[in-house]
Structure formats: structure tokens, C-alpha cells
CSV table of C-alpha atoms and ligand atoms in Angstrom, one decimal:
chain,number,residue,atom,x,y,z
A,1,MET,CA,17.6,295.8,204.6
A,2,SER,CA,21.6,296.9,205.8
A,3,GLU,CA,23.0,300.4,205.6
A,4,PRO,CA,21.1,301.4,202.1
A,5,PHE,CA,22.9,305.0,202.7
A,6,GLN,CA,26.7,303.6,203.2
A,7,LYS,CA,27.3,304.5,199.7
A,8,PHE,CA,26.8,307.8,199.9
A,9,ARG,CA,28.8,307.8,203.2
A,10,ASP,CA,31.5,306.5,201.3
A,11,TRP,CA,31.4,309.1,198.9
A,12,ILE,CA,31.7,311.6,201.4
A,13,ASP,CA,34.4,310.6,203.4
A,14,ASN,CA,36.5,309.6,200.4
A,15,ARG,CA,36.1,312.0,197.7
A,16,HIS,CA,39.4,312.8,196.6
A,17,GLU,CA,40.3,309.4,196.4
A,18,TYR,CA,36.8,309.2,194.5
A,19,ALA,CA,37.0,312.1,191.7
A,20,LYS,CA,41.6,310.7,191.4
A,21,GLU,CA,40.4,308.0,190.1
A,22,TRP,CA,38.0,309.7,188.3
A,23,LYS,CA,40.4,311.4,186.8
A,24,ALA,CA,42.4,308.3,186.0
A,25,THR,CA,39.9,305.6,185.0
A,26,ARG,CA,37.8,308.7,182.7
A,27,ASN,CA,40.4,310.8,181.4
A,28,ARG,CA,38.6,313.1,181.6
A,29,ARG,CA,38.7,317.4,183.2
A,30,ILE,CA,37.7,317.9,186.5
A,31,ALA,CA,36.3,321.2,187.6
A,32,GLY,CA,36.0,322.4,191.8
A,33,TYR,CA,32.9,325.1,192.1
A,34,PHE,CA,32.0,326.9,194.8
A,35,CYS,CA,28.5,327.8,194.5
A,36,THR,CA,25.4,326.4,193.5
A,37,TYR,CA,25.1,329.5,191.3
A,38,VAL,CA,26.8,327.7,188.9
A,39,PRO,CA,25.3,325.6,186.8
A,40,GLU,CA,27.4,321.9,186.6
A,41,GLU,CA,24.4,321.2,183.5
A,42,ILE,CA,26.8,323.3,181.7
A,43,LEU,CA,30.4,321.2,182.9
A,44,ILE,CA,28.9,317.8,182.4
A,45,ALA,CA,28.0,318.6,178.6
A,46,ALA,CA,31.4,319.8,178.1
A,47,ASN,CA,32.4,315.9,179.8
A,48,VAL,CA,34.1,318.1,182.6
A,49,LEU,CA,33.4,316.9,186.2
A,50,PRO,CA,32.1,319.0,189.0
A,51,VAL,CA,33.1,318.9,192.2
A,52,ARG,CA,31.7,321.6,194.9
A,53,ILE,CA,34.5,323.0,197.0
A,54,LEU,CA,33.9,322.4,200.9
A,55,GLY,CA,35.8,322.5,203.8
A,56,SER,CA,36.6,319.6,206.3
A,57,HIS,CA,35.5,321.0,210.2
A,58,GLU,CA,39.0,321.5,210.7
A,59,PRO,CA,40.3,325.2,212.6
A,60,PRO,CA,42.0,326.4,209.3
A,61,THR,CA,45.2,328.1,210.2
A,62,VAL,CA,46.3,329.2,206.7
A,63,THR,CA,44.4,331.2,205.7
A,64,GLU,CA,44.7,334.2,207.0
A,65,PRO,CA,46.7,336.6,204.5
A,66,TYR,CA,44.6,335.5,202.0
A,67,VAL,CA,40.7,336.6,203.1
A,68,PHE,CA,39.8,337.7,206.2
A,69,ALA,CA,39.7,335.7,209.6
A,70,MET,CA,35.5,337.7,209.7
A,71,PHE,CA,34.7,335.9,206.9
A,72,CYS,CA,31.8,333.1,206.9
A,73,HIS,CA,33.7,329.9,207.5
A,74,LEU,CA,32.7,328.2,204.4
A,75,CYS,CA,34.9,330.4,202.6
A,76,ARG,CA,37.8,330.3,204.6
A,77,ASP,CA,37.2,325.9,205.1
A,78,SER,CA,37.1,325.4,201.3
A,79,LEU,CA,40.0,328.2,200.6
A,80,ALA,CA,42.4,326.0,203.2
A,81,GLN,CA,41.6,322.6,201.6
A,82,GLY,CA,42.9,323.8,198.1
A,83,LEU,CA,45.9,326.1,199.6
A,84,LYS,CA,46.5,322.6,201.8
A,85,GLY,CA,46.6,320.6,198.6
A,86,ARG,CA,43.7,319.0,198.8
A,87,PHE,CA,42.1,319.7,195.9
A,88,ASP,CA,45.6,318.9,193.7
A,89,TYR,CA,43.7,317.5,191.1
A,90,LEU,CA,41.8,320.5,190.3
A,91,ASP,CA,42.2,321.2,186.9
A,92,GLY,CA,39.7,324.4,187.3
A,93,ILE,CA,37.7,326.5,189.6
A,94,VAL,CA,34.5,327.9,188.3
A,95,GLU,CA,32.3,330.5,190.3
A,96,GLY,CA,28.7,331.9,190.1
A,97,GLN,CA,28.2,334.8,191.5
A,98,SER,CA,26.5,335.0,194.7
A,99,CYS,CA,28.3,336.7,198.1
A,100,LEU,CA,31.1,338.7,198.6
A,101,HIS,CA,33.3,336.3,200.8
A,102,LEU,CA,32.8,333.3,198.3
A,103,ARG,CA,34.3,336.0,195.9
A,104,GLN,CA,36.7,336.6,197.8
A,105,ALA,CA,37.4,333.1,198.1
A,106,TYR,CA,37.4,332.0,194.8
A,107,ASN,CA,40.4,335.3,194.0
A,108,ALA,CA,42.3,334.3,196.5
A,109,TRP,CA,42.4,330.3,194.8
A,110,ARG,CA,42.9,331.4,191.7
A,111,LEU,CA,45.8,334.1,192.2
A,112,HIS,CA,47.3,331.8,194.7
A,113,ILE,CA,46.7,328.5,194.3
A,114,PRO,CA,48.2,326.7,190.5
A,115,ILE,CA,45.1,326.0,188.6
A,116,ASP,CA,45.0,325.4,184.3
A,117,TYR,CA,41.1,327.5,184.4
A,118,ALA,CA,39.5,329.3,186.5
A,119,PHE,CA,36.3,331.4,185.1
A,120,TYR,CA,33.7,333.1,186.9
A,121,ILE,CA,30.3,333.3,185.9
A,122,HIS,CA,28.3,337.0,186.7
A,123,VAL,CA,25.2,335.8,187.9
A,124,PRO,CA,23.0,338.9,188.3
A,125,HIS,CA,22.0,339.5,192.0
A,126,GLY,CA,18.7,340.9,190.9
A,127,VAL,CA,17.7,338.0,189.9
A,128,GLN,CA,13.6,339.2,190.6
A,129,THR,CA,13.8,341.7,188.1
A,130,ARG,CA,12.9,340.9,184.4
A,131,HIS,CA,16.5,341.7,183.3
A,132,ALA,CA,18.4,338.9,184.7
A,133,LEU,CA,17.4,335.9,182.7
A,134,PRO,CA,18.5,337.4,179.2
A,135,TYR,CA,21.9,338.7,180.8
A,136,TYR,CA,22.4,335.3,182.8
A,137,THR,CA,21.9,333.5,179.5
A,138,GLU,CA,24.7,335.9,177.8
A,139,GLU,CA,26.8,335.1,180.4
A,140,LEU,CA,26.0,331.6,179.6
A,141,ARG,CA,26.8,331.7,175.9
A,142,LYS,CA,30.6,333.7,177.8
A,143,PHE,CA,31.0,330.5,179.8
A,144,LYS,CA,30.5,327.9,177.3
A,145,ARG,CA,32.4,329.4,174.4
A,146,SER,CA,35.2,329.9,177.4
A,147,LEU,CA,34.9,326.1,177.8
A,148,GLY,CA,34.7,324.7,174.9
A,149,GLU,CA,38.2,326.4,174.2
A,150,TRP,CA,39.7,325.1,178.1
A,151,THR,CA,38.7,321.6,176.1
A,152,GLY,CA,38.7,322.0,173.0
A,153,ARG,CA,35.9,320.8,172.2
A,154,LYS,CA,32.6,322.8,171.2
A,155,ILE,CA,29.5,321.9,172.8
A,156,THR,CA,26.6,321.0,170.9
A,157,GLU,CA,23.1,321.0,172.3
A,158,ARG,CA,23.1,317.5,172.2
A,159,ASP,CA,25.8,317.9,174.9
A,160,LEU,CA,23.4,320.3,176.7
A,161,ALA,CA,20.4,318.1,176.8
A,162,ARG,CA,22.3,315.5,178.0
A,163,GLY,CA,24.2,317.6,180.9
A,164,ILE,CA,20.8,319.0,181.7
A,165,ASN,CA,18.8,315.7,181.6
A,166,VAL,CA,21.6,314.2,183.8
A,167,MET,CA,20.9,316.8,186.5
A,168,ASN,CA,17.4,316.3,186.5
A,169,ARG,CA,16.8,313.0,186.5
A,170,ASN,CA,19.2,313.8,190.0
A,171,ARG,CA,17.6,316.5,191.3
A,172,ASP,CA,13.9,314.0,190.5
A,173,LEU,CA,14.9,310.7,191.8
A,174,MET,CA,15.9,313.6,195.4
A,175,HIS,CA,12.6,314.9,195.6
A,176,LYS,CA,11.2,311.3,195.4
A,177,ILE,CA,13.8,309.8,198.6
A,178,TYR,CA,12.7,313.4,200.5
A,179,GLU,CA,8.7,312.4,200.2
A,180,TYR,CA,9.8,309.1,202.4
A,181,ARG,CA,10.8,312.1,204.9
A,182,LYS,CA,7.3,312.7,205.5
A,183,PRO,CA,5.6,309.9,207.3
A,184,ASN,CA,5.2,309.2,211.2
A,185,ASN,CA,8.1,307.4,211.1
A,186,PRO,CA,9.9,308.8,208.5
A,187,LYS,CA,12.5,306.3,206.4
A,188,LEU,CA,15.5,308.1,206.3
A,189,THR,CA,17.5,310.0,209.0
A,190,GLY,CA,18.2,313.7,208.7
A,191,LEU,CA,22.1,313.0,208.8
A,192,GLU,CA,21.6,310.6,205.8
A,193,ALA,CA,19.3,312.9,204.3
A,194,MET,CA,22.0,315.5,204.0
A,195,GLU,CA,24.5,313.0,202.9
A,196,MET,CA,22.5,311.5,200.2
A,197,VAL,CA,22.8,315.8,198.5
A,198,LEU,CA,26.1,316.1,199.9
A,199,SER,CA,27.8,313.3,198.1
A,200,SER,CA,25.6,313.8,194.9
A,201,GLN,CA,27.9,317.3,194.7
A,202,MET,CA,30.8,315.1,195.0
A,203,VAL,CA,30.5,312.5,192.4
A,204,ASP,CA,29.5,311.9,188.7
A,205,LYS,CA,26.4,312.6,188.3
A,206,GLU,CA,25.2,309.2,187.0
A,207,ASP,CA,27.5,307.5,189.7
A,208,HIS,CA,24.6,309.4,192.2
A,209,ASN,CA,21.4,308.3,189.7
A,210,GLY,CA,22.2,304.5,190.2
A,211,ALA,CA,22.2,304.4,193.5
A,212,LEU,CA,19.7,306.9,193.9
A,213,GLU,CA,17.6,304.4,191.6
A,214,GLU,CA,18.6,301.5,193.9
A,215,LEU,CA,17.8,303.0,196.7
A,216,LEU,CA,14.7,304.5,196.3
A,217,LYS,CA,13.9,299.7,194.8
A,218,THR,CA,14.1,299.3,199.2
A,219,LEU,CA,13.6,302.5,200.4
A,220,PRO,CA,9.7,301.6,200.9
A,221,SER,CA,9.7,298.5,202.9
A,222,ARG,CA,12.9,299.5,205.1
A,223,GLU,CA,11.8,299.5,208.8
A,224,MET,CA,13.5,301.7,211.3
A,225,ASP,CA,14.9,300.0,214.4
A,226,ARG,CA,14.5,303.9,216.5
A,227,ASN,CA,12.2,306.3,218.0
A,228,PRO,CA,11.9,309.7,215.8
A,229,GLY,CA,11.0,311.5,218.2
A,230,VAL,CA,10.7,315.5,217.8
A,231,ARG,CA,10.3,316.2,213.9
A,232,LEU,CA,12.6,319.1,213.0
A,233,MET,CA,12.8,321.4,210.5
A,234,ILE,CA,17.1,322.8,209.8
A,235,ILE,CA,17.7,326.0,207.9
A,236,GLY,CA,20.4,328.6,206.9
A,237,CYS,CA,23.7,328.3,204.9
A,238,GLU,CA,25.4,325.7,203.0
A,239,ASP,CA,25.8,323.4,205.7
A,240,ASP,CA,27.5,320.3,205.8
A,241,ASP,CA,28.3,319.7,209.5
A,242,ARG,CA,27.2,315.3,210.0
A,243,ILE,CA,28.7,315.7,213.9
A,244,PHE,CA,26.0,318.4,214.7
A,245,MET,CA,23.4,316.4,212.6
A,246,LYS,CA,23.7,313.2,214.0
A,247,ASN,CA,24.0,314.7,217.5
A,248,VAL,CA,20.7,316.8,217.8
A,249,GLU,CA,18.7,313.1,216.1
A,250,ASN,CA,20.8,311.7,219.5
A,251,LEU,CA,19.1,313.4,221.1
A,252,GLY,CA,15.2,312.5,220.7
A,253,ALA,CA,14.8,314.1,217.2
A,254,THR,CA,14.3,313.7,213.2
A,255,PHE,CA,15.5,316.8,210.7
A,256,VAL,CA,12.9,315.4,209.1
A,257,ILE,CA,13.2,318.6,206.5
A,258,ASP,CA,15.8,320.7,205.7
A,259,GLU,CA,16.5,324.4,203.5
A,260,HIS,CA,20.1,324.8,202.6
A,261,CYS,CA,22.0,325.2,199.5
A,262,THR,CA,23.4,321.5,201.0
A,263,GLY,CA,20.3,320.6,201.5
A,264,SER,CA,16.8,321.1,199.2
A,265,ARG,CA,17.3,324.4,198.1
A,266,TYR,CA,20.4,322.5,196.0
A,267,PHE,CA,18.0,320.2,193.9
A,268,TRP,CA,14.5,321.6,194.7
A,269,ASN,CA,13.8,323.3,190.8
A,270,LEU,CA,14.6,321.5,188.0
A,271,VAL,CA,15.3,322.9,184.5
A,272,ASP,CA,11.8,322.9,182.2
A,273,SER,CA,13.1,320.5,179.4
A,274,SER,CA,9.7,322.0,177.9
A,275,ILE,CA,11.8,324.9,177.0
A,276,GLN,CA,13.2,325.6,172.8
A,277,ASP,CA,17.3,327.3,174.1
A,278,ARG,CA,18.8,324.9,175.7
A,279,LEU,CA,21.4,327.9,177.4
A,280,VAL,CA,17.6,330.2,178.5
A,281,ALA,CA,16.4,326.8,180.0
A,282,ILE,CA,19.3,326.7,182.5
A,283,ALA,CA,19.6,330.5,183.3
A,284,ASP,CA,15.7,330.4,183.2
A,285,ARG,CA,16.2,327.7,186.4
A,286,TYR,CA,18.9,329.5,188.5
A,287,ILE,CA,17.2,332.5,187.9
A,288,SER,CA,14.4,331.2,189.1
A,289,ARG,CA,15.1,328.5,191.6
A,290,ILE,CA,14.7,329.7,194.8
A,291,PRO,CA,17.2,331.7,195.7
A,292,CYS,CA,19.9,332.0,198.5
A,293,PRO,CA,19.3,335.1,200.7
A,294,SER,CA,22.4,336.9,198.9
A,295,LYS,CA,20.1,337.2,195.4
A,296,ASP,CA,16.0,336.9,198.0
A,297,TRP,CA,15.1,340.8,197.3
A,298,PRO,CA,12.8,342.1,196.9
A,299,GLU,CA,10.1,338.9,197.4
A,300,LEU,CA,11.3,336.7,200.2
A,301,THR,CA,10.7,333.9,198.0
A,302,ARG,CA,12.9,331.9,200.2
A,303,ILE,CA,10.4,332.3,203.1
A,304,LYS,CA,7.7,331.4,201.9
A,305,GLN,CA,9.6,327.8,200.7
A,306,ALA,CA,11.0,327.4,204.4
A,307,VAL,CA,7.4,328.0,205.4
A,308,ASN,CA,6.2,325.9,202.8
A,309,LEU,CA,8.1,322.9,204.2
A,310,ALA,CA,7.1,323.1,207.2
A,311,GLN,CA,3.5,323.6,206.9
A,312,THR,CA,4.0,320.1,204.3
A,313,TYR,CA,6.5,318.4,206.1
A,314,ASN,CA,5.0,318.4,209.4
A,315,VAL,CA,7.4,319.8,211.8
A,316,GLN,CA,7.4,320.7,215.2
A,317,GLY,CA,10.1,322.9,215.3
A,318,ALA,CA,13.1,324.6,213.3
A,319,LEU,CA,16.4,325.0,214.0
A,320,VAL,CA,18.0,328.5,212.2
A,321,ILE,CA,21.4,328.3,211.6
A,322,GLN,CA,23.6,330.7,210.9
A,323,ASN,CA,27.3,331.1,209.5
A,324,LYS,CA,29.1,333.2,211.6
A,325,PHE,CA,30.0,336.7,209.9
A,326,CYS,CA,27.3,335.8,207.2
A,327,ASP,CA,25.4,339.1,206.6
A,328,PRO,CA,23.0,337.7,204.0
A,329,HIS,CA,21.9,334.7,205.8
A,330,GLY,CA,21.9,337.3,208.8
A,331,ILE,CA,19.8,339.7,207.2
A,332,GLU,CA,16.9,337.3,206.6
A,333,VAL,CA,17.2,335.4,210.2
A,334,PRO,CA,14.1,337.7,212.0
A,335,PRO,CA,11.8,337.7,209.6
A,336,LEU,CA,12.4,333.7,209.0
A,337,ARG,CA,11.9,333.4,212.2
A,338,GLU,CA,8.4,335.6,212.5
A,339,GLU,CA,7.0,334.1,209.8
A,340,LEU,CA,7.8,330.6,210.8
A,341,LYS,CA,6.0,332.0,214.6
A,342,ALA,CA,2.7,332.9,212.3
A,343,VAL,CA,2.3,329.5,211.6
A,344,GLY,CA,3.1,327.8,214.6
A,345,VAL,CA,6.4,326.6,213.9
A,346,PRO,CA,8.8,327.2,217.0
A,347,THR,CA,12.6,328.9,216.4
A,348,TYR,CA,16.1,328.5,217.9
A,349,PRO,CA,19.1,330.6,216.5
A,350,LEU,CA,22.3,328.9,216.4
A,351,GLU,CA,25.5,330.6,214.6
A,352,PHE,CA,27.8,328.0,213.2
A,353,ASP,CA,31.9,328.1,212.9
A,354,VAL,CA,34.3,325.8,210.9
A,355,THR,CA,34.0,323.8,214.1
A,356,VAL,CA,30.5,323.7,216.5
A,357,PRO,CA,31.0,323.6,220.3
A,358,TRP,CA,28.8,320.5,220.4
A,359,GLY,CA,28.8,321.0,224.5
A,360,GLN,CA,27.4,324.6,225.0
A,361,PHE,CA,25.0,323.6,222.3
A,362,ARG,CA,23.6,320.2,223.9
A,363,THR,CA,21.6,322.0,226.6
A,364,ARG,CA,20.9,324.8,224.2
A,365,VAL,CA,19.0,322.6,221.8
A,366,GLU,CA,18.1,319.9,224.6
A,367,ALA,CA,15.8,323.2,226.7
A,368,PHE,CA,14.2,323.5,222.6
A,369,LEU,CA,13.7,320.0,222.2
A,370,GLU,CA,11.6,320.3,226.0
A,371,THR,CA,10.6,323.2,225.6
A,372,LEU,CA,8.3,321.1,221.9
A,373,THR,CA,7.2,318.4,223.9
A,374,GLY,CA,6.4,320.3,226.6
A,375,LEU,CA,8.2,318.2,229.8
A,376,GLU,CA,9.6,322.1,231.0
A,377,GLU,CA,5.9,322.3,231.8
A,378,LEU,CA,6.3,319.0,234.3
A,379,PHE,CA,9.3,321.4,236.2
B,1,SF4,S1,24.7,329.5,200.8
B,1,SF4,FE1,24.6,330.9,198.9
B,1,SF4,S2,26.4,332.2,198.7
B,1,SF4,FE2,26.9,330.3,199.9
B,1,SF4,S3,27.0,328.8,198.5
B,1,SF4,FE3,24.7,329.3,199.3
B,1,SF4,S4,23.8,329.5,198.2
B,1,SF4,FE4,26.2,329.9,198.1
B,2,SF4,S1,27.3,332.1,204.3
B,2,SF4,FE1,26.6,333.8,204.0
B,2,SF4,S2,29.2,334.3,203.3
B,2,SF4,FE2,29.5,332.0,203.8
B,2,SF4,S3,29.2,331.6,201.7
B,2,SF4,FE3,27.3,331.6,202.0
B,2,SF4,S4,26.4,333.1,201.8
B,2,SF4,FE4,28.4,334.0,201.9
């Protein structure tokens, strides 16, 4: 089978061209969103295409007047894309409250880049309290009403059901494909898995579901002509650094699972379609999903999930990535490493910025891989 993941790669590389063509041919609106706490179900229900705003890994040179240089690179690089006009096809932007840095990126965009529509959803921080679900449901009601006013079209229960079905189908299909990361010789690399999930945040979910269905037909018979090497996990914030993934896997390793919001954390939880009130069902999904550390207290459920994934996917070690200046993830790094160590999974921390210094990282990752394979005992 030749290049079954090429479609996803092409979508990422040509994401802006795809969006422009989508808009021209369907004559519908596109909204950019920053954080995965934005419920795409409701945008889809409103016939609006949700696309995630992410950076390009070019050193940002234009954001200094708008956000502090000590904001995380995701925020600076995302805002830089807007300031450079790369997302000039967006009709609106939406943010779901998460961390302070992203809020600032959203506000700078809203204030300084011409945009027709901007909406900030007050996703509660205390998602583990009993107040979270009713509060967030009301926030979603406001969002739904606002979208209806913007598009001039009332969003019906049927529309919401369609949004839920499309999103759940996408999640379910990606779950199924992640199963093929479990065998001793996984049927896909970590880079391919990342490209699959990333592209789902950039294109029409119906197009993406079609590509996933095609992939599922051929993946079981795929023959991998590479030695999988060390089974690694990657854990972190938002992470779309494909060059890093490729370079690490070329050192004799395979990322067999991930825990970040451009990976499993994005799609792991489905909307419970047995809940009759569809807005409650959507709110419930985002309140009870695997949380981002910006909301994961007091329970630290994300750490439990990381440990569970590490064991289920039989990993030998984990790279723990922190985006430079990111406090929410930084705070969780020590307990996360301790919990993984307690179940016999060694970890190695790395700090990412807009561009990754691969020269330095290579030596460190190689040394880590050697400790995992026991090669150091030869010296
Ligand atoms: S790391 Fe957390 S706050 Fe940042 S985009 Fe992902 S889910 Fe949102
Ligand atoms: S990486 Fe950290 S600082 Fe940046 S958006 Fe995510 S949670 Fe916020």
C-alpha cells in the first residue's frame, strides 16, 4: 500500500488553500478557534467550518507589540499567522477559555486584525465542581444564539444532532486507527498519527471522515518496512512539531501513543448521545473530557490517563514536552514524571519553543533512547 497517510499530510501542508477553496465552493463561513475547548459541534451545526489556528514554526517577528515575549510559542506563533494575513479567509474567531496566554492571543487578534465575528466562551476552570455542567451549558446556549444571529440562521436540534454525529464519527474512527499503534510493529508511526489528528482540526470533518474510512480499509494489511525500535510516548501541551517527530523516529524509535491536544486528548472522549438535551450533552463532553492542565484540579485526571495510556500501549519511555513559559503544563510535569516512574516508565523532559534546536535535542534524545535499550551498559 503506498502512502496511505499522504492525504493528511497534504491537507496540513495546504491548509489555507483547502480552506479558501472550501469557502468558495460551498459559499459558507469559516471560524478559526484557538483551544480545543471550543465545541466544534455547534459551529458545524451552524454550517460554519471550524479550523484550528496554529503556528507555522517560523520565528515570530511581528507579535512583540501585542503579546509579551514570555507568552508560550503557540500563542505568539498563532497570533503571528493572523498578523501576517495567513488566515485572511476567516470570517470569525472563537476562543474557549483555557489559559491566560491564549486569551491574550485571542484578544490581540480581535482588536488588531479585521474580523467580522469574535466570540469568547467562558469555559469554567473548575470543571471538577458540580456547578460546571449547568454553567457551561448556559455559556453554550449563548454561543449558539450568537452564532444564529451572526449567520442569520436558527440552529435547530437537528443541526446539533448533525454536529454531534460528525464529531463523534471522527473521534470514533481515530480511536480505531489508534488501535493499530498497539502491536509490536505498529501499523503507523507517531508522525503519521500526528498528521492524521492535526489535519482533522484543519479540514471539513466529513472530508476527514471519508479519508479515515478509506484508511481503515487498507491499514490492517499494511506492511511496515521499518524497525519500530523503542516504543515511545510523547506527552505535552499543543504539539504540532512534525520535524521533531520525524527526527526522533529516525533515531530508532516509534511514538506509539501521545497525550497532547493535537493528539489523543483532542478526540478521546465522545459526546454521550443518550443525553436528550443536546446542548447539555455537548457541555458534558467538554466538562468530562480528558482535561488540559489549565483545568485539571484538584484531581489531576490527565495524569491518570497518561499512566493508563503508557501501560495500555506498552511504552518503554516517554518524552515530556513543555512549551517554554507554559505554567499550567509546567506545574504538572513533576507529578506526571513521578507517576510514570512509579509504573516503570522512565521519562525525559524537553522544552519546546517556536523552533526546536534539534542539534542539542538529538544528543539528549539519543542518550535517553540508549538508557531505554540498555546500551549504556556496554560502556
Ligand atoms: S494546551 Fe490546553 S489551553 Fe492550550 S490549546 Fe491545548 S487544551 Fe487549550
Ligand atoms: S501551551 Fe500552555 S501557555 Fe500555551 S496555550 Fe497551552 S496551556 Fe496555554
